[in-house]
Amino acid sequence: MAQVLPSPGVESHSFHHRNTEDRDVTTFSPGTPPSLSGAFPSMLYHHHRSTPSPDMIDIRSSSTSLLDTLDTQTLSSLLQPPGRKFLPSLLLWDEKGQSLYDSILATPSYYPYRVENTLLQEQISDIASTIASSTTDILVELGAGNLSKTALLLTALDRCLDSPSSSHSRAGNGKVVYYALDVDRSLLESSLAQLRKRTANLQHIELRSLLGTYEDGARWLSQPDLAPYRKTMVWLGNSIANLEKEEASDLLAKFTSSSQNNNGMMQNLAGFLLGVDGCLDEEKVERAYNAPGGENRRWVVHALEAAKEQLQLHHLGESEMFDEKNWRFEGRWNAGRQRYENYLVPLKRMEAVVKKGKKKVVLEEGEKVFVLGSGKWTARDVQGICEGPGLGLRRSWHSEGNDYGIYWLQPGKKRLDSGIDMKNDEEC
């Protein structure tokens, strides 16, 4: 198996203050290949940084991780010229932000969560069988969040792995290692603890977590010592469509190639499971992303609080810039770009000198600051995004009306049609 750590068997764990020199590599699970047990310690634990619990791997790179530069990203985004200012969407995904997002999922009008959940329940056996047949060793869920749908997937996959033939071609000890990848440390701990409760009877899957961004995850997976292990990525919840189409294609390419190691080789990718919303009904989308109860507004406005913390603006004059009373939320459907866009708009002119960068930030009254978008992509859109990274649509499962799709992508599998009617396809 890939580099894994044993579970201590408790719900939550304090973070240890240990440097790499103190790490006892003998605590890796028996299924870990000896060649991996001592590899790349600097990518597991960073000097002078508190480390996570034993079943969490901190894969942030202090020089390149978006998490470690979120403060400078936030400042840079607000120094852009009028009309181009934005707030990094990473600001929304701390523990409080995830809680606010969960409240959106519970609203009656937010259809993507309910539709995807129903589709998973209806097709989970077929989806799990597809993943199992790919002989994957490592299963990584990107932007795992609260792991609300993960138990269903892992339980079904575990049943598929009960077949003796399913582990014969799998590396290591024959088990699949599941990693939840997310950017918030405390959320990862609590979510993984709850997932352990809901999947206590798993026989063929080990649960772990990775602390970092998508880019950190791609970098970690591209390590040469992980090359022998088949990898499957799971990215549900239409999260990929928070990116522009070109950005999404570029990010997928990071997971399909090992270019970060300068060898240009393709990764040992078993497959990519994507959940993508393709609804283009403007009224339906508007109701979902601007709920009457204000849940969406409260979540997007949370970016102000997170930005204030990142920039360490605590004096009265400085903190006024990020007081939500001085802003209004604006959401709109952009038909040309097939996405719903969320903005924050200052109600008056504000300026502040950010001591951290000694830069002056000026916001004009009415100047739109972009926070987050949610694309709505058809099967043909998904196919177009995946062709650049060398992926093709192998299987798909769709909701009634074909609005929402779950797609199984694999390297070198290409289709030229819309991809809607692919459920029973055997060859591409």
Coordinates of C-alpha atoms in Angstrom, one line a residue:
M1 CA 0.0 0.0 0.0
A2 CA 0.9 3.6 -0.1
Q3 CA 2.5 5.3 2.8
V4 CA 0.0 5.0 5.6
L5 CA -0.2 5.4 9.3
P6 CA -2.0 3.3 11.8
S7 CA -5.2 4.5 13.4
P8 CA -5.0 5.1 17.1
G9 CA -8.6 4.1 17.5
V10 CA -10.0 7.3 19.0
E11 CA -12.3 9.9 17.6
S12 CA -10.0 12.9 17.8
H13 CA -6.3 13.5 18.4
S14 CA -4.2 16.4 19.5
F15 CA -1.5 17.5 17.1
H16 CA 2.0 16.3 18.0
H17 CA 4.9 18.7 17.9
R18 CA 7.4 16.4 16.4
N19 CA 10.1 17.0 13.8
T20 CA 10.9 14.6 11.1
E21 CA 13.9 13.3 13.1
D22 CA 11.6 12.1 15.8
R23 CA 9.2 10.2 13.5
D24 CA 9.2 6.5 14.3
V25 CA 8.8 4.9 10.9
T26 CA 8.3 1.5 12.5
T27 CA 4.7 2.5 13.2
F28 CA 3.7 2.2 9.6
S29 CA 1.1 -0.5 8.9
P30 CA 2.5 -4.0 8.1
G31 CA 1.2 -3.7 4.6
T32 CA 3.5 -0.7 3.8
P33 CA 6.3 -1.7 1.5
P34 CA 9.7 -1.3 3.2
S35 CA 10.8 1.0 0.3
L36 CA 8.1 3.5 1.3
S37 CA 8.2 3.4 5.0
G38 CA 11.1 5.9 5.3
A39 CA 10.6 7.8 2.0
F40 CA 10.0 11.5 1.7
P41 CA 9.8 12.4 5.4
S42 CA 9.8 16.1 4.5
M43 CA 6.5 15.7 2.7
L44 CA 4.9 14.0 5.6
Y45 CA 6.0 16.3 8.5
H46 CA 7.4 19.8 8.2
H47 CA 10.0 21.3 10.5
H48 CA 8.7 23.8 13.0
R49 CA 5.1 23.0 12.2
S50 CA 2.7 21.3 14.5
T51 CA 1.8 17.9 12.9
P52 CA -1.6 16.3 12.6
S53 CA -2.9 13.2 14.3
P54 CA -1.2 9.9 13.4
D55 CA -3.7 9.0 10.6
M56 CA -3.4 12.4 8.9
I57 CA -0.5 13.3 6.6
D58 CA 0.4 16.9 6.2
I59 CA 1.4 17.2 2.6
R60 CA 1.7 21.0 2.4
S61 CA 4.9 22.3 1.0
S62 CA 5.9 25.5 2.7
S63 CA 7.3 27.0 -0.5
T64 CA 4.5 26.1 -2.9
S65 CA 1.3 25.2 -1.0
L66 CA -1.6 27.5 -1.6
L67 CA -2.5 27.1 2.0
D68 CA 0.8 28.4 3.2
T69 CA 0.5 31.5 1.0
L70 CA -3.2 32.3 1.5
D71 CA -2.3 35.5 3.2
T72 CA -0.3 36.8 0.3
Q73 CA -2.8 35.5 -2.2
T74 CA -5.6 37.4 -0.3
L75 CA -3.6 40.6 -0.4
S76 CA -2.6 40.2 -4.0
S77 CA -6.2 39.6 -5.0
L78 CA -7.4 42.8 -3.5
L79 CA -4.5 44.8 -5.1
Q80 CA -5.8 44.0 -8.6
P81 CA -7.2 46.9 -10.7
P82 CA -10.9 47.7 -10.5
G83 CA -13.1 45.0 -12.1
R84 CA -10.5 42.3 -11.5
K85 CA -10.5 42.1 -7.7
F86 CA -11.4 38.8 -6.1
L87 CA -11.1 36.9 -2.8
P88 CA -9.5 33.4 -3.0
S89 CA -12.2 30.7 -2.6
L90 CA -10.0 28.9 -0.2
L91 CA -11.1 31.4 2.4
L92 CA -14.5 29.7 2.5
W93 CA -13.3 26.3 3.4
D94 CA -12.2 26.5 7.0
E95 CA -14.3 24.8 9.7
K96 CA -16.8 27.6 10.0
G97 CA -17.1 27.9 6.3
Q98 CA -17.8 24.2 5.9
S99 CA -20.5 24.5 8.6
L100 CA -22.1 27.4 6.7
Y101 CA -21.9 25.4 3.5
D102 CA -23.6 22.4 5.1
S103 CA -26.5 24.7 6.0
I104 CA -26.9 25.4 2.2
L105 CA -27.0 21.7 1.5
A106 CA -30.0 21.4 3.9
T107 CA -32.1 24.0 2.1
P108 CA -35.0 22.6 0.0
S109 CA -34.0 24.6 -3.1
Y110 CA -30.4 23.4 -3.2
Y111 CA -31.0 20.5 -5.7
P112 CA -27.4 19.5 -6.6
Y113 CA -26.8 17.8 -3.3
R114 CA -30.1 15.9 -3.2
V115 CA -29.9 14.9 -6.9
E116 CA -26.3 13.6 -6.6
N117 CA -27.2 11.7 -3.4
T118 CA -30.2 10.1 -5.0
L119 CA -28.1 9.2 -8.1
L120 CA -25.4 7.6 -5.9
Q121 CA -27.9 5.6 -4.0
E122 CA -29.5 4.3 -7.2
Q123 CA -26.3 3.4 -9.0
I124 CA -23.8 2.8 -6.1
S125 CA -23.4 -0.9 -6.8
D126 CA -22.5 -0.3 -10.4
I127 CA -20.2 2.6 -9.5
A128 CA -18.4 0.6 -6.8
S129 CA -18.0 -2.3 -9.1
T130 CA -16.4 -0.1 -11.8
I131 CA -13.9 1.3 -9.3
A132 CA -13.1 -2.2 -7.9
S133 CA -12.5 -3.6 -11.4
S134 CA -9.8 -0.9 -12.0
T135 CA -7.6 -2.7 -9.4
T136 CA -7.0 0.6 -7.6
D137 CA -4.6 0.7 -4.6
I138 CA -5.2 4.3 -3.5
L139 CA -8.5 6.1 -3.4
V140 CA -8.3 9.9 -2.9
E141 CA -11.4 12.0 -2.3
L142 CA -10.6 15.6 -3.3
G143 CA -12.1 18.4 -1.2
A144 CA -13.6 15.8 1.0
G145 CA -15.5 18.2 3.3
N146 CA -17.9 16.5 5.7
L147 CA -17.6 13.1 3.9
S148 CA -21.4 12.8 3.9
K149 CA -21.6 10.6 0.9
T150 CA -18.3 8.7 1.4
A151 CA -19.7 6.0 3.7
L152 CA -22.1 4.9 1.0
L153 CA -19.3 4.6 -1.6
L154 CA -16.8 2.9 0.7
T155 CA -19.3 0.4 2.0
A156 CA -20.3 -0.6 -1.5
L157 CA -16.7 -0.8 -2.6
D158 CA -15.8 -2.9 0.3
R159 CA -18.5 -5.4 -0.7
C160 CA -17.0 -5.6 -4.2
L161 CA -13.6 -6.2 -2.8
D162 CA -14.8 -9.3 -0.9
S163 CA -14.2 -11.2 -4.1
P164 CA -10.9 -13.1 -3.8
S165 CA -10.0 -12.2 -7.4
S166 CA -10.3 -8.5 -6.6
S167 CA -7.1 -8.3 -4.6
H168 CA -4.8 -10.6 -6.7
S169 CA -3.5 -7.8 -8.9
R170 CA -3.4 -5.2 -6.2
A171 CA -0.1 -4.0 -4.7
G172 CA 1.0 -4.2 -1.1
N173 CA -1.2 -6.0 1.4
G174 CA -4.2 -6.3 -0.9
K175 CA -6.2 -3.5 0.8
V176 CA -7.3 -0.2 -0.7
V177 CA -6.2 2.9 1.2
Y178 CA -8.7 5.7 1.2
Y179 CA -7.4 9.3 1.7
A180 CA -9.7 12.2 2.4
L181 CA -8.0 15.4 1.1
D182 CA -9.0 18.7 2.5
V183 CA -7.6 22.0 3.6
D184 CA -8.9 22.3 7.1
R185 CA -7.2 20.3 9.8
S186 CA -9.8 20.1 12.5
L187 CA -12.6 19.4 10.0
L188 CA -10.6 16.5 8.6
E189 CA -10.1 15.0 12.1
S190 CA -13.8 15.3 13.0
S191 CA -15.1 14.1 9.6
L192 CA -12.8 11.1 9.5
A193 CA -13.8 10.2 13.1
Q194 CA -17.5 10.2 12.0
L195 CA -16.6 8.2 8.9
R196 CA -14.9 5.6 11.0
K197 CA -18.1 5.2 13.0
R198 CA -20.3 4.9 9.9
T199 CA -17.9 2.3 8.3
A200 CA -16.8 0.4 11.3
N201 CA -17.1 -3.0 9.5
L202 CA -14.9 -2.3 6.5
Q203 CA -12.7 -5.3 5.8
H204 CA -10.7 -4.2 2.7
I205 CA -10.3 -0.5 3.1
E206 CA -8.1 1.6 5.4
L207 CA -9.0 5.2 6.2
R208 CA -6.5 8.0 6.2
S209 CA -6.5 11.8 5.4
L210 CA -4.3 14.3 3.7
L211 CA -4.0 17.9 4.8
G212 CA -3.5 20.1 1.8
T213 CA -4.9 21.6 -1.4
Y214 CA -5.6 19.9 -4.7
E215 CA -2.2 20.9 -6.0
D216 CA -0.5 19.5 -2.9
G217 CA -2.4 16.2 -3.5
A218 CA -1.3 16.0 -7.1
R219 CA 2.3 16.7 -6.0
W220 CA 2.2 14.1 -3.3
L221 CA 0.8 11.4 -5.5
S222 CA 3.4 12.0 -8.2
Q223 CA 6.2 10.8 -5.9
P224 CA 8.3 8.2 -7.7
D225 CA 7.9 5.7 -4.8
L226 CA 4.1 5.8 -5.3
A227 CA 4.4 5.1 -9.0
P228 CA 3.6 1.3 -8.6
Y229 CA 0.3 2.0 -6.9
R230 CA -2.9 2.4 -8.9
K231 CA -4.7 5.6 -8.0
T232 CA -8.4 6.6 -8.2
M233 CA -9.6 10.1 -7.6
V234 CA -13.1 10.9 -6.4
W235 CA -14.4 14.4 -6.9
L236 CA -18.1 14.7 -6.2
G237 CA -20.4 17.6 -5.4
N238 CA -19.8 19.5 -8.6
S239 CA -16.7 20.9 -6.9
I240 CA -14.7 20.8 -10.2
A241 CA -17.1 23.3 -11.6
N242 CA -16.0 25.9 -9.1
L243 CA -13.1 26.3 -11.5
E244 CA -13.2 27.7 -15.1
K245 CA -13.2 25.0 -17.7
E246 CA -9.5 25.7 -18.7
E247 CA -8.5 25.7 -15.0
A248 CA -10.3 22.4 -14.4
S249 CA -8.5 20.8 -17.4
D250 CA -5.2 22.1 -16.1
L251 CA -5.8 20.7 -12.6
L252 CA -6.9 17.3 -14.0
A253 CA -3.6 17.2 -15.9
K254 CA -1.7 17.5 -12.6
F255 CA -3.2 14.3 -11.5
T256 CA -2.7 12.4 -14.8
S257 CA 1.0 13.3 -15.4
S258 CA 4.1 13.2 -13.2
S259 CA 5.5 16.4 -14.8
Q260 CA 6.1 17.8 -11.3
N261 CA 8.9 15.3 -11.1
N262 CA 10.3 16.6 -14.4
N263 CA 10.0 13.1 -16.0
G264 CA 6.8 13.8 -18.1
M265 CA 5.5 10.3 -17.4
M266 CA 1.9 9.5 -17.0
Q267 CA 0.8 8.7 -13.5
N268 CA -0.5 5.2 -12.7
L269 CA -4.1 6.4 -12.7
A270 CA -6.8 3.9 -12.5
G271 CA -9.6 6.4 -12.9
F272 CA -11.3 9.6 -12.0
L273 CA -14.9 9.7 -10.6
L274 CA -16.5 13.1 -11.2
G275 CA -19.8 14.5 -10.0
V276 CA -20.9 17.3 -12.3
D277 CA -24.1 19.4 -12.5
G278 CA -25.4 20.1 -16.0
C279 CA -28.6 22.0 -15.2
L280 CA -29.0 25.1 -17.4
D281 CA -32.4 26.1 -16.1
E282 CA -31.7 29.7 -14.9
E283 CA -34.6 29.9 -12.5
K284 CA -33.8 26.6 -10.8
V285 CA -30.1 27.5 -10.5
E286 CA -31.0 31.0 -9.1
R287 CA -33.2 29.4 -6.4
A288 CA -30.5 27.0 -5.5
Y289 CA -27.7 29.5 -5.2
N290 CA -29.6 32.4 -3.6
A291 CA -31.9 30.7 -1.1
P292 CA -34.6 32.9 0.5
G293 CA -33.3 32.1 3.9
G294 CA -29.9 33.8 3.2
E295 CA -27.8 30.7 3.6
N296 CA -25.8 31.3 0.5
R297 CA -25.2 34.9 1.4
R298 CA -23.9 34.0 4.9
W299 CA -21.5 31.5 3.4
V300 CA -20.0 33.9 0.8
V301 CA -19.9 36.8 3.3
H302 CA -17.7 34.5 5.5
A303 CA -14.9 35.2 3.1
L304 CA -14.6 38.7 4.6
E305 CA -14.1 37.3 8.1
A306 CA -11.5 34.8 6.8
A307 CA -9.7 37.5 4.8
K308 CA -9.5 39.8 7.8
E309 CA -7.9 37.0 9.8
Q310 CA -5.4 36.2 7.0
L311 CA -4.4 39.9 6.7
Q312 CA -4.4 40.4 10.5
L313 CA -6.5 43.5 10.3
H314 CA -7.6 44.0 13.9
H315 CA -7.4 47.8 14.4
L316 CA -10.7 49.7 14.0
G317 CA -9.8 51.5 10.8
E318 CA -8.4 48.4 9.2
S319 CA -11.1 46.0 10.2
E320 CA -13.8 48.3 8.9
M321 CA -12.9 47.1 5.4
F322 CA -14.0 43.6 6.2
D323 CA -17.1 44.4 8.3
E324 CA -20.0 42.7 6.6
K325 CA -22.2 45.7 7.3
N326 CA -20.2 47.6 4.7
W327 CA -20.8 45.0 2.0
R328 CA -23.7 43.5 0.1
F329 CA -23.9 40.1 -1.5
E330 CA -24.7 39.7 -5.2
G331 CA -25.3 36.5 -7.1
R332 CA -26.1 36.2 -10.8
W333 CA -26.4 33.6 -13.5
N334 CA -23.9 34.1 -16.3
A335 CA -25.4 32.4 -19.3
G336 CA -22.4 32.9 -21.6
R337 CA -20.0 31.1 -19.1
Q338 CA -22.6 28.6 -18.0
R339 CA -22.1 29.4 -14.3
Y340 CA -23.6 31.1 -11.3
E341 CA -21.3 33.8 -9.9
N342 CA -21.0 35.2 -6.4
Y343 CA -19.7 38.6 -5.7
L344 CA -19.3 40.9 -2.7
V345 CA -19.8 44.6 -3.3
P346 CA -18.6 47.5 -1.0
L347 CA -21.3 49.9 0.0
K348 CA -18.8 52.8 0.3
R349 CA -15.3 53.6 -0.5
M350 CA -12.8 52.0 1.9
E351 CA -9.0 51.9 2.2
A352 CA -6.5 50.3 4.5
V353 CA -2.8 49.8 4.7
V354 CA -2.0 46.1 5.2
K355 CA 1.0 46.0 7.5
K356 CA 1.9 42.5 6.5
G357 CA 2.7 43.6 3.0
K358 CA 2.9 47.3 3.6
K359 CA 0.4 47.8 0.8
K360 CA -2.5 50.1 0.5
V361 CA -5.8 48.4 -0.5
V362 CA -8.5 50.7 -2.0
L363 CA -12.0 49.5 -2.6
E364 CA -14.5 51.8 -4.4
E365 CA -18.2 51.9 -3.7
G366 CA -20.0 49.5 -5.9
E367 CA -16.8 47.7 -7.1
K368 CA -17.6 44.0 -7.5
V369 CA -15.2 41.6 -5.8
F370 CA -15.5 38.0 -7.2
V371 CA -15.6 35.2 -4.6
L372 CA -16.8 32.0 -6.2
G373 CA -18.5 30.5 -9.3
S374 CA -20.4 27.3 -9.9
G375 CA -20.3 26.0 -13.5
K376 CA -23.1 23.9 -15.0
W377 CA -21.5 21.5 -17.5
T378 CA -23.1 19.1 -19.9
A379 CA -21.6 15.7 -20.7
R380 CA -20.0 17.2 -23.8
D381 CA -18.5 19.9 -21.7
V382 CA -17.0 17.3 -19.4
Q383 CA -15.6 15.4 -22.4
G384 CA -14.0 18.6 -23.7
I385 CA -12.4 19.4 -20.3
C386 CA -10.9 15.9 -20.0
E387 CA -9.4 15.4 -23.5
G388 CA -6.5 17.8 -22.8
P389 CA -5.3 15.8 -19.7
G390 CA -5.5 12.6 -21.8
L391 CA -8.7 11.3 -20.1
G392 CA -11.8 10.0 -21.8
L393 CA -15.3 9.2 -20.7
R394 CA -15.5 5.5 -20.0
R395 CA -18.8 5.2 -18.1
S396 CA -21.5 7.7 -16.9
W397 CA -24.6 7.6 -14.8
H398 CA -27.2 10.4 -15.0
S399 CA -30.2 11.7 -13.1
E400 CA -33.7 11.8 -14.5
G401 CA -33.6 14.4 -17.3
N402 CA -29.8 13.9 -17.6
D403 CA -29.1 17.2 -15.7
Y404 CA -26.7 15.7 -13.2
G405 CA -24.0 13.2 -14.2
I406 CA -21.4 11.0 -12.4
Y407 CA -18.6 10.3 -14.8
W408 CA -15.9 7.6 -14.8
L409 CA -12.8 8.8 -16.6
Q410 CA -9.7 6.8 -17.6
P411 CA -6.5 7.6 -19.4
G412 CA -6.6 7.1 -23.2
K413 CA -10.4 6.3 -23.3
K414 CA -11.9 8.8 -25.7
R415 CA -15.4 9.4 -27.0
L416 CA -16.5 11.7 -29.7
D417 CA -20.2 11.8 -29.0
S418 CA -22.0 13.8 -26.2
G419 CA -21.4 11.0 -23.7
I420 CA -25.0 11.0 -22.4
D421 CA -25.8 7.4 -23.3
M422 CA -22.7 5.6 -22.0
K423 CA -24.0 3.5 -19.1
N424 CA -23.8 0.2 -20.9
D425 CA -20.8 0.9 -23.1
E426 CA -18.0 -1.6 -22.9
E427 CA -15.5 -0.2 -25.4
C428 CA -14.6 3.4 -26.3

